[in-house]
Tab-separated table of C-alpha atoms (C1' of nucleotides) in Angstrom:
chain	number	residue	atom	x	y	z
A	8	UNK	CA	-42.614	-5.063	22.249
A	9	UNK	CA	-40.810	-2.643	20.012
A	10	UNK	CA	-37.946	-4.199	17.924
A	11	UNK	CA	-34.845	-1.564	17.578
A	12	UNK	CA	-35.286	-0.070	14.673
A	13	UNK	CA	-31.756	0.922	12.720
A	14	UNK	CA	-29.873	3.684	13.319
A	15	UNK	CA	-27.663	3.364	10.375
A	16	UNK	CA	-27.033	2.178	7.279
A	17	UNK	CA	-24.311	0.621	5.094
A	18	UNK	CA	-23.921	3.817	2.618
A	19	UNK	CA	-22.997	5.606	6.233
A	20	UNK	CA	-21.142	3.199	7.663
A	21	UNK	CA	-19.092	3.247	3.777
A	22	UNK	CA	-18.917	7.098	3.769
A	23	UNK	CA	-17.889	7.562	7.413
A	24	UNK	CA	-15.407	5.051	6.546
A	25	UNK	CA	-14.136	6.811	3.647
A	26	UNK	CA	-14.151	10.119	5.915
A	27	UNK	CA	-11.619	8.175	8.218
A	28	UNK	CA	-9.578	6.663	5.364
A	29	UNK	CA	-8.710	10.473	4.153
A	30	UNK	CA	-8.501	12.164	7.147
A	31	UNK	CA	-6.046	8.996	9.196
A	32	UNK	CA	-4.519	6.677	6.698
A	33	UNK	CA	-6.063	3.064	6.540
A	34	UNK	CA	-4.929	2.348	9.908
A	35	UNK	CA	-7.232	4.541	10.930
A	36	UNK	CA	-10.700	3.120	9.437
A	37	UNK	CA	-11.188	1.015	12.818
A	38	UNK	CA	-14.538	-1.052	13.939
A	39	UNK	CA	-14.503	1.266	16.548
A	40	UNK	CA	-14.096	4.384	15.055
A	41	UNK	CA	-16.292	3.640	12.202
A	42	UNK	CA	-19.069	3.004	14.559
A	43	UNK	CA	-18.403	6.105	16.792
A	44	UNK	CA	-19.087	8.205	13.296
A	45	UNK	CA	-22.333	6.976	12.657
A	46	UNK	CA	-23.448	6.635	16.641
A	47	UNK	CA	-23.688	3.011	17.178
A	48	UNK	CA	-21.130	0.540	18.887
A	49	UNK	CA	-18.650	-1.547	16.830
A	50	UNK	CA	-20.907	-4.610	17.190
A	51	UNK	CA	-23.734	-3.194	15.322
A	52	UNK	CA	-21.709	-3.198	12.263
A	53	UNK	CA	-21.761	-7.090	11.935
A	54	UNK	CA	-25.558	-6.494	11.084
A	55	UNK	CA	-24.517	-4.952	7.446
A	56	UNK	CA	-20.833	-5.827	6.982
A	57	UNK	CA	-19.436	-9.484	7.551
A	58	UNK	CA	-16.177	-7.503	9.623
A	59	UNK	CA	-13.026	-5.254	8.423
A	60	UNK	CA	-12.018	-6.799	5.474
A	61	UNK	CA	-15.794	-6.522	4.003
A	62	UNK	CA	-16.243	-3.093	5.197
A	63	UNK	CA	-12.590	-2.176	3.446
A	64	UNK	CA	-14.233	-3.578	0.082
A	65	UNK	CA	-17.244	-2.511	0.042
A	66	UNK	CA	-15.194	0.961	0.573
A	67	UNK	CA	-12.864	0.320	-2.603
A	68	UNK	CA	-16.096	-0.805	-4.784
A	69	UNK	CA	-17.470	2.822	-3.912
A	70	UNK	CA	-14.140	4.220	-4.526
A	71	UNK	CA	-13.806	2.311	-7.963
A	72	UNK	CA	-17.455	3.698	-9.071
A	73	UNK	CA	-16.632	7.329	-8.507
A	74	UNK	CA	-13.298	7.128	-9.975
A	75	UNK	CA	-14.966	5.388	-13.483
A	76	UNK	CA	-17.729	8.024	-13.245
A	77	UNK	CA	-14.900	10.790	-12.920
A	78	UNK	CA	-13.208	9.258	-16.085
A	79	UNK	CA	-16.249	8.226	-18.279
A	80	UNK	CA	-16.513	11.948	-19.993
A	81	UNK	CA	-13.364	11.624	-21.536
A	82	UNK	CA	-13.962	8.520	-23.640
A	83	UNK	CA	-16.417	10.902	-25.580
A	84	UNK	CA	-13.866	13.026	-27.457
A	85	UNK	CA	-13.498	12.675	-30.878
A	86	UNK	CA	-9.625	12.873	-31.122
A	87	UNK	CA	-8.183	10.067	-29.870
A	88	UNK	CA	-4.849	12.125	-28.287
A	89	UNK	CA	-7.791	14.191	-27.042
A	90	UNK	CA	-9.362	11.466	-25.269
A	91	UNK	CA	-5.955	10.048	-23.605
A	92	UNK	CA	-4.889	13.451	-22.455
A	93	UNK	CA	-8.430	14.000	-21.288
A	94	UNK	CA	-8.512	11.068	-19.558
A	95	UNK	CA	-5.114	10.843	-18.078
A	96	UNK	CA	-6.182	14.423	-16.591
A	97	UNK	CA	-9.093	13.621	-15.118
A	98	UNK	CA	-7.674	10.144	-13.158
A	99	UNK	CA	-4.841	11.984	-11.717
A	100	UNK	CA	-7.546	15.024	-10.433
A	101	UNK	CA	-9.085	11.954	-8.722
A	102	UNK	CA	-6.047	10.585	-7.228
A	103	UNK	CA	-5.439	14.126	-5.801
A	104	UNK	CA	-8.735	14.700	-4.444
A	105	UNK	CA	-9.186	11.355	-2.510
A	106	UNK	CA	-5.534	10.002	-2.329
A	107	UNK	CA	-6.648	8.096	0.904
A	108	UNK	CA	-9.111	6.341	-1.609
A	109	UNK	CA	-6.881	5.928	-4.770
A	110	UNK	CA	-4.410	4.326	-2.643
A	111	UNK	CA	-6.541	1.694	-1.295
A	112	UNK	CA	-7.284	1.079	-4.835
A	113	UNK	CA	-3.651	-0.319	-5.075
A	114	UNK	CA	-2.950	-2.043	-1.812
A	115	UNK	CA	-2.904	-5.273	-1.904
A	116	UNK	CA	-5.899	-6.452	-1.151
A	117	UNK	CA	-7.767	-9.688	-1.047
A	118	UNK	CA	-7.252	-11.310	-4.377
A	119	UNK	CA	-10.679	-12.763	-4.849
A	120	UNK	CA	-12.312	-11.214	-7.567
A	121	UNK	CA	-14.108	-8.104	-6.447
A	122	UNK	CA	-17.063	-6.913	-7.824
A	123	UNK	CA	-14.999	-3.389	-9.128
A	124	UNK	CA	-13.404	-5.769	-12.021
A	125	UNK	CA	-16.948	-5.311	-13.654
A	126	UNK	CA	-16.312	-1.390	-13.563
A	127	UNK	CA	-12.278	-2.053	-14.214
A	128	UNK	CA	-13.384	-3.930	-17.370
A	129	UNK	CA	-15.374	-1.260	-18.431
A	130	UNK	CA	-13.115	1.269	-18.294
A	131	UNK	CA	-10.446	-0.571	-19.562
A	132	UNK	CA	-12.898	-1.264	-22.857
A	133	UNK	CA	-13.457	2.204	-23.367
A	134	UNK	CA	-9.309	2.900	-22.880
A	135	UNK	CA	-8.703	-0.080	-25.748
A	136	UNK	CA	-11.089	2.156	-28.008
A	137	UNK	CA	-9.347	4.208	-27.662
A	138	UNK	CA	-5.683	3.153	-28.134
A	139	UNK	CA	-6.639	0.775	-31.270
A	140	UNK	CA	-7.720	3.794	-32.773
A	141	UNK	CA	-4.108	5.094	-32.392
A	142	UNK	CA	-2.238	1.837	-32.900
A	143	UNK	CA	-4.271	-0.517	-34.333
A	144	UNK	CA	-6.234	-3.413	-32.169
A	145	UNK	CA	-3.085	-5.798	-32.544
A	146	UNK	CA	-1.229	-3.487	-30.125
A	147	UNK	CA	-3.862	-2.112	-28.276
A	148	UNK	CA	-3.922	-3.822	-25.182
A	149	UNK	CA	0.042	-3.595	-24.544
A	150	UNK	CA	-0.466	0.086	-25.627
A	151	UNK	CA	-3.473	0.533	-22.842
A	152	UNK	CA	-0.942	-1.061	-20.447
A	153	UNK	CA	1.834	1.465	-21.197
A	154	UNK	CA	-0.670	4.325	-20.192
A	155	UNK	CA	-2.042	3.331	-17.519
A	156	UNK	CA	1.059	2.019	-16.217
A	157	UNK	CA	2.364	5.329	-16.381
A	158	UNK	CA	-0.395	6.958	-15.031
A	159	UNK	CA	-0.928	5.075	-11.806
A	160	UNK	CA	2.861	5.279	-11.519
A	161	UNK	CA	3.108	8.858	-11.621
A	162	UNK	CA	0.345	9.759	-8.925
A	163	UNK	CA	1.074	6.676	-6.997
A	164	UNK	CA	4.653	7.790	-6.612
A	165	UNK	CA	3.536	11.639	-6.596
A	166	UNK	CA	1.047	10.735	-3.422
A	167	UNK	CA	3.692	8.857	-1.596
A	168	UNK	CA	6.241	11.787	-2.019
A	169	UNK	CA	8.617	10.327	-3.859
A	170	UNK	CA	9.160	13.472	-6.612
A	171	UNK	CA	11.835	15.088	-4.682
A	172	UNK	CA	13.925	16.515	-7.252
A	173	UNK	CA	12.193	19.164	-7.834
A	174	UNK	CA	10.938	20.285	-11.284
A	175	UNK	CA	7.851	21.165	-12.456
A	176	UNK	CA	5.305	17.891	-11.856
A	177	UNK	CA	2.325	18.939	-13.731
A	178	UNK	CA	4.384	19.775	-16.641
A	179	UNK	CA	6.267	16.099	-16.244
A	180	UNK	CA	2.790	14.728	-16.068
A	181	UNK	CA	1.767	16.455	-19.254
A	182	UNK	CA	5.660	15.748	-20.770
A	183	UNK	CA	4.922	11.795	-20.021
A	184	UNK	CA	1.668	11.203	-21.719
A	185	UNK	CA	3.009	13.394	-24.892
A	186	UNK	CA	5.713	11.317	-25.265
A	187	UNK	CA	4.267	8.469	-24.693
A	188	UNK	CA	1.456	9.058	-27.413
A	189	UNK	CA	4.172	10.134	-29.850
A	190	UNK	CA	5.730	7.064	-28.903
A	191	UNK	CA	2.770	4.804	-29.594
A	192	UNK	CA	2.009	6.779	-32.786
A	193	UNK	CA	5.690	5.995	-34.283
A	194	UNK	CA	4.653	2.201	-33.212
A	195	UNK	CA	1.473	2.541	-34.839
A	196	UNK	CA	2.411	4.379	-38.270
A	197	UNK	CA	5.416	1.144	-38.613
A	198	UNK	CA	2.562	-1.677	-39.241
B	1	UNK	CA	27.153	-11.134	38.555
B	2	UNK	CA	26.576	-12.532	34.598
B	3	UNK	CA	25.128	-9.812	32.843
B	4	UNK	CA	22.773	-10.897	29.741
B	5	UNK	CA	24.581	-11.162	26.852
B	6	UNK	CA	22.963	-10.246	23.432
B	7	UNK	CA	20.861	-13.241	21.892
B	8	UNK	CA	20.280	-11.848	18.288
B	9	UNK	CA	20.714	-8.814	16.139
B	10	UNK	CA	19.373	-5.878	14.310
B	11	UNK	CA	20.245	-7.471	11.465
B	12	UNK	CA	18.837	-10.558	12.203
B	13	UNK	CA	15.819	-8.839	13.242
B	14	UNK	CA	15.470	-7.651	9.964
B	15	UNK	CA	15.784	-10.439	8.250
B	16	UNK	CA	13.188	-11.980	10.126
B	17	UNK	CA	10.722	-9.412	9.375
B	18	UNK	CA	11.808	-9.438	5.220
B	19	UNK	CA	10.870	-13.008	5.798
B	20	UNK	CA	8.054	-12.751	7.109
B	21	UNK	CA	6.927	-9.774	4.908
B	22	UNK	CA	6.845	-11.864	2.095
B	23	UNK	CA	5.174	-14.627	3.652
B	24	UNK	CA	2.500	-13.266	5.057
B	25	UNK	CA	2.079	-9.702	4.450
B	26	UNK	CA	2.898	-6.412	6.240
B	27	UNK	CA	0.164	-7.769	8.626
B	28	UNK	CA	2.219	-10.576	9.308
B	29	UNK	CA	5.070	-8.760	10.655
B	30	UNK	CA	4.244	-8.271	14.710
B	31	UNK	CA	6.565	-7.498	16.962
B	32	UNK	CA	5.978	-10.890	18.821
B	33	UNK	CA	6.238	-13.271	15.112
B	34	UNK	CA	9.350	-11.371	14.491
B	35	UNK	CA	10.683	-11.873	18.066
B	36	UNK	CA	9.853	-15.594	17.866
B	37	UNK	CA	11.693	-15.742	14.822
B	38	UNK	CA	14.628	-14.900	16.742
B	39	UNK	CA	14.186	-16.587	19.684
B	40	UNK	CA	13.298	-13.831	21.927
B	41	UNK	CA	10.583	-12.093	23.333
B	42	UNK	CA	9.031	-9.121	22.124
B	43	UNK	CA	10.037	-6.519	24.574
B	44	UNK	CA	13.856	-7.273	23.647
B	45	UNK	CA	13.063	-6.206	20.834
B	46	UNK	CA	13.251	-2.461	22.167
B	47	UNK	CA	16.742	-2.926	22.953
B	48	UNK	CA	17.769	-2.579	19.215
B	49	UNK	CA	14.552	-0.758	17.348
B	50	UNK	CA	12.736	1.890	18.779
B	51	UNK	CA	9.178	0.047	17.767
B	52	UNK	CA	7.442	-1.390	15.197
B	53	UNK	CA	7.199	1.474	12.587
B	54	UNK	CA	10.950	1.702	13.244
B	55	UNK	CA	11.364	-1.987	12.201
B	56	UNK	CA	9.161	-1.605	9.200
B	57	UNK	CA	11.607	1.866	7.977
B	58	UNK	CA	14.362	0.185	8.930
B	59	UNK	CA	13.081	-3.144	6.880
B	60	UNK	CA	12.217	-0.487	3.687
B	61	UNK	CA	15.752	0.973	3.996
B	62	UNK	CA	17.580	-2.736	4.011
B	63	UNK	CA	15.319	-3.455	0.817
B	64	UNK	CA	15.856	0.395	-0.957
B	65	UNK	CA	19.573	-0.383	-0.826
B	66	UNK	CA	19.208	-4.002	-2.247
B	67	UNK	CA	16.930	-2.920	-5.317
B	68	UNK	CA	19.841	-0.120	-5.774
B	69	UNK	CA	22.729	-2.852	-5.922
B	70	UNK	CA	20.914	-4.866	-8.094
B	71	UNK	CA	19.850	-2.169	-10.694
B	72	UNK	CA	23.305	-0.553	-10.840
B	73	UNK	CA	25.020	-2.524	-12.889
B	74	UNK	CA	22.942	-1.725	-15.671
B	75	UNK	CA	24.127	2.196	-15.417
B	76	UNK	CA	27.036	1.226	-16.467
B	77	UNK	CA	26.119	0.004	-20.399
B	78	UNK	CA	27.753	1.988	-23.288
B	79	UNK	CA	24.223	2.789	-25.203
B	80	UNK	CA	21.945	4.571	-23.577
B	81	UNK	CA	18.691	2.902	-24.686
B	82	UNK	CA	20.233	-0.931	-23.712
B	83	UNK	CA	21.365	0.528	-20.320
B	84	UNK	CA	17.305	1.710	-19.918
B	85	UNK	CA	16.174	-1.305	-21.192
B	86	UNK	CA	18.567	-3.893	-18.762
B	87	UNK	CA	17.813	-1.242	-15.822
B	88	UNK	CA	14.038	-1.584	-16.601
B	89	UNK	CA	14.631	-5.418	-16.380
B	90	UNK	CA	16.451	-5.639	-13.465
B	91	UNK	CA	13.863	-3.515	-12.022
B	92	UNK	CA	11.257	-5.955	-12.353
B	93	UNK	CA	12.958	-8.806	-11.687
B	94	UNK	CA	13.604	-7.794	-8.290
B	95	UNK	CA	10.298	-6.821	-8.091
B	96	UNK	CA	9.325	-10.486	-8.960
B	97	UNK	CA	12.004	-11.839	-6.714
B	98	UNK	CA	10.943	-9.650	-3.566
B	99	UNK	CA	7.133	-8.591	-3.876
B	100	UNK	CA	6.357	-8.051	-0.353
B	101	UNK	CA	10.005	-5.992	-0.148
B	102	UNK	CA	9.046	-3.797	-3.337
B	103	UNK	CA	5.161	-3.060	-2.419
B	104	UNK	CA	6.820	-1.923	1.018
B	105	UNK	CA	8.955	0.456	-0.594
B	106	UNK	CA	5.888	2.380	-2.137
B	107	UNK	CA	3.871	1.832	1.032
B	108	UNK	CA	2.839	5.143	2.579
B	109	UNK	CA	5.562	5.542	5.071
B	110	UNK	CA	5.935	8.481	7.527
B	111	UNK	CA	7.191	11.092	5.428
B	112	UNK	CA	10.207	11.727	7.486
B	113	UNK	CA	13.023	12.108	5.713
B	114	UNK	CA	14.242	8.884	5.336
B	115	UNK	CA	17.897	7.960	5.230
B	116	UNK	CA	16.981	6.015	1.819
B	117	UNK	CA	16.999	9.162	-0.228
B	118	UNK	CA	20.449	8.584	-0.180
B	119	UNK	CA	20.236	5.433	-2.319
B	120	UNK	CA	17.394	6.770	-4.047
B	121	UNK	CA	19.344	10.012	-5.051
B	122	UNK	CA	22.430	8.068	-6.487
B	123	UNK	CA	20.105	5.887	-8.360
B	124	UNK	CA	18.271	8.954	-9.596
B	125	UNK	CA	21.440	10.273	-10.736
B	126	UNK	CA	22.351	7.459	-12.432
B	127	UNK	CA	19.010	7.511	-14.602
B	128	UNK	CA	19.375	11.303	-14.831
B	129	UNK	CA	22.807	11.039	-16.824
B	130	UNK	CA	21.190	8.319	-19.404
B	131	UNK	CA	18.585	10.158	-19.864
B	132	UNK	CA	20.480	13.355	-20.872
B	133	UNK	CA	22.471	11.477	-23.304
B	134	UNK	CA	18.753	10.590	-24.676
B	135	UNK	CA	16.932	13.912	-24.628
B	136	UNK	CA	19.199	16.470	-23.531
B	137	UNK	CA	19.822	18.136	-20.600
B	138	UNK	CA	16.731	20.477	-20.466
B	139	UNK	CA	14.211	17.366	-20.605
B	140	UNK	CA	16.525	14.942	-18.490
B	141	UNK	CA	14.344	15.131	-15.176
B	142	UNK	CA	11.473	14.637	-17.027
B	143	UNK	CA	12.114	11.765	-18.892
B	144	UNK	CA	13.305	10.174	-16.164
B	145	UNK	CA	10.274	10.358	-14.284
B	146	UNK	CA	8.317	9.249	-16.991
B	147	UNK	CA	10.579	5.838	-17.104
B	148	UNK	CA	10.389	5.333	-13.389
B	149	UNK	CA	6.377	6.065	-13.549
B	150	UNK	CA	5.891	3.565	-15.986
B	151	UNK	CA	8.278	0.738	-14.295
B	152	UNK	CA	6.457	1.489	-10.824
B	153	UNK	CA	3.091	1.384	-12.221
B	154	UNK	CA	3.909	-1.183	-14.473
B	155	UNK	CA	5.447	-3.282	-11.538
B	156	UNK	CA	3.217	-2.455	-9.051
B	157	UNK	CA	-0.573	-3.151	-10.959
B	158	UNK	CA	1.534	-6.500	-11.746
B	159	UNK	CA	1.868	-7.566	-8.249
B	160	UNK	CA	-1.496	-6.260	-6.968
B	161	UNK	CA	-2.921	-8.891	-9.987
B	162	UNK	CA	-4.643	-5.429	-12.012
B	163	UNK	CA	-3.973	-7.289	-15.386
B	164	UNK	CA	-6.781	-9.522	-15.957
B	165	UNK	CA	-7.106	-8.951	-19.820
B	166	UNK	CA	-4.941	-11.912	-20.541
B	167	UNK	CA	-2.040	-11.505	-23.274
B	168	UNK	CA	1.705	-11.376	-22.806
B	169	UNK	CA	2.854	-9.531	-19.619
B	170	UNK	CA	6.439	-9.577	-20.101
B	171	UNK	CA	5.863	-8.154	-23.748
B	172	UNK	CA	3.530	-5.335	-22.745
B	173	UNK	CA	6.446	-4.280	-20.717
B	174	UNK	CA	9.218	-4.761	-23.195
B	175	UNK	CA	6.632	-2.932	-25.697
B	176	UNK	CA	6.102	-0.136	-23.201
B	177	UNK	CA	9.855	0.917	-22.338
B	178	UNK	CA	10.296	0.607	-26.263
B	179	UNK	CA	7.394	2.883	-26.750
B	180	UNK	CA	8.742	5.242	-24.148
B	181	UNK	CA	12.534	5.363	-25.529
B	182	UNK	CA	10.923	5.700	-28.873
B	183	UNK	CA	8.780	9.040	-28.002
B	184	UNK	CA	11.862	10.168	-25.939
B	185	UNK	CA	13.879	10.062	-28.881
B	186	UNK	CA	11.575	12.224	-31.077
B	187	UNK	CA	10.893	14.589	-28.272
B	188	UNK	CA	15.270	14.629	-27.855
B	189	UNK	CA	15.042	15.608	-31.627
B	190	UNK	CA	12.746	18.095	-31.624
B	191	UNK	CA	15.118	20.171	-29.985
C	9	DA	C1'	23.695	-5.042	29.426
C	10	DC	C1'	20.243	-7.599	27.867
C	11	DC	C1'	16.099	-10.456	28.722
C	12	DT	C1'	11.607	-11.443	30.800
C	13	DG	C1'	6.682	-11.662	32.719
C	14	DA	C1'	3.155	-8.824	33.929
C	15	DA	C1'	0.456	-5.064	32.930
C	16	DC	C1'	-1.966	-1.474	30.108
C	17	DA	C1'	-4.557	0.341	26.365
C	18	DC	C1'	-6.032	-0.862	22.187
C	19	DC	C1'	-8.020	-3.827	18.314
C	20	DG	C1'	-11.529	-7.274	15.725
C	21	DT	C1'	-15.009	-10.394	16.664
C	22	DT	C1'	-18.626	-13.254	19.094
C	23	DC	C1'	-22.678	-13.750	21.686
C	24	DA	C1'	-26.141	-13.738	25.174
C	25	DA	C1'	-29.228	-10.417	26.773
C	26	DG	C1'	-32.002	-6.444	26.151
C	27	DT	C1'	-35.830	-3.592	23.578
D	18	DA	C1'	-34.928	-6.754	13.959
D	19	DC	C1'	-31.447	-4.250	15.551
D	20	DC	C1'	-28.489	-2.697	19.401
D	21	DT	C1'	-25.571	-3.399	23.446
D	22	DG	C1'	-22.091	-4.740	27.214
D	23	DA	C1'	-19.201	-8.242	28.357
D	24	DA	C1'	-15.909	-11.363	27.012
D	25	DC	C1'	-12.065	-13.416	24.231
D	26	DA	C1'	-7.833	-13.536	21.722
D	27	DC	C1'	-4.816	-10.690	19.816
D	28	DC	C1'	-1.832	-6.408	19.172
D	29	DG	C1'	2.155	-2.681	20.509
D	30	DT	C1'	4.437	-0.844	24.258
D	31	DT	C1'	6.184	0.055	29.094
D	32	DC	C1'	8.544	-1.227	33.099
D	33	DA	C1'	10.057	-3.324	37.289
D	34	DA	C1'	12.485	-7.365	38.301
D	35	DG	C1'	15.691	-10.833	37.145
D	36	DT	C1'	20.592	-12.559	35.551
DNA sequence: ACCTGAACACCGTTCAAGT
DNA sequence: ACCTGAACACCGTTCAAGT
């Protein structure tokens, strides 16, 4: 006999997922809909992914990789301010290219620790390089907390529309991490 | 004949569904859980809410106007930096109190204009005037939306469990708003 | 005037049957 | 070894029929 040989694979099945996640909110990254994009049925999917919730990870991992490969560069600059404006530049360019995909970052999702913490932790290494340079390594992580508190903040509440004041948003952007690296450098200059 | 009389209420309904939404997720809140919590069937539940995203805005708008009553109060502190500071607090705590409630809030909703803009606008305004008597009129907008980005963001990788680095939670936060008003204040002088 | 069961179109998931 | 249709339990929503 001949055995059916596959007709897909799991980077498709992720990337037509993605492809629905941007174009019809999470809602619309169904089974279904997932399997219509790469031209197989919905069951066929329980071959690579173990349902929904695994397929919706296995989307944020990829998500998580590109957005630490989008970010990396930065962490090269000599200047630390450099580096944090760099880098605060380059996450929000992200967040604005693939908002479907940042977003899921954020939701709430299962709280069994994902593979992406390996990437988060990396990241978050190079970021506390970074700030200890500016404030010295006893403040460093609460000052790596302040900036990317901000910026997940700002785009998350950018992406959802809630900037409604008007006003120019880049410029608050750019306004926000300024003051908040003056701030940290008055914090850092009083030890 | 005895026409039906009403069994429950909007209100009720909504309660239900905040109490549910913190239970067991947005998932959690179904038309038919929410109509069992009230002791009615789920196609009553038309009678009073035009469907289910209708419940869910109308859940977001019961919780916007809560988080404004409890953040108010702070507004109304002589110096500027303590009234940030308490706001910022409150903030949080209400966070911490009503997770599921707050995560809604920043949910992608439909971006209809939602009759919570009201709240949101006096509580904007509010912010707006301490942080004039901070940096000045010119930088006002700005500064406020770099204290709300960095209390969402803060509040919001929090709850989603993003701080796995260990250390003091509560101080990063108290360190961060510090940070901010700090910078603020040098960028207010500046000019 | 409100409530209900029944029905419809969808969803995720399982599984026996095909190749 | 992978794919499929059929089936199941669940949704949200509609609507005619009850009181």
């Amino acid at each position: 006999v001949s055995p059916a040989r596959a007709r897909t694979s799991t980077e498709a099945i992720v990337a037509a997922g993605r492809a629905l996640l941007e174009t019809g909110g999470l809602d619309a990254v169904t089974m279904q809909a997932v399997a219509a994009a790469v031209g197989v049925r919905a069951p066929s999917l329980y071959k690579r992914l173990a349902g929904r919730p695994a397929l919706i990870r296995a989307i944020a991992d990829d998500v998580a990789t590109e957005l630490g490969g989008a970010t990396a560069p930065a962490l090269e600059l000599e200047d630390p301010r450099d580096a944090i404006r760099a880098l605060a530049d380059h996450y929000r360019a992200f967040a604005h290219r693939s908002p479907g995909a940042y977003q899921l970052l954020f939701s709430k999702l299962l709280p069994e620790a994902n593979p992406s913490v390996e990437a988060n932790a990396a990241a978050a290494r190079g970021l506390l390089q970074l700030t200890e340079r500016l404030v010295g390594r006893e403040r460093s992580l609460e000052a790596a907390r302040l900036l990317t508190a901000f910026a997940h903040g700002f785009v998350s509440m950018e992406l959802a529309g809630a900037f409604r004041l008007g006003g120019d948003v880049d410029e608050a952007y750019r306004f926000g991490i300024d003051a908040i690296i003056e701030g940290l450098s008055v914090s850092g200059s009083q030890r």
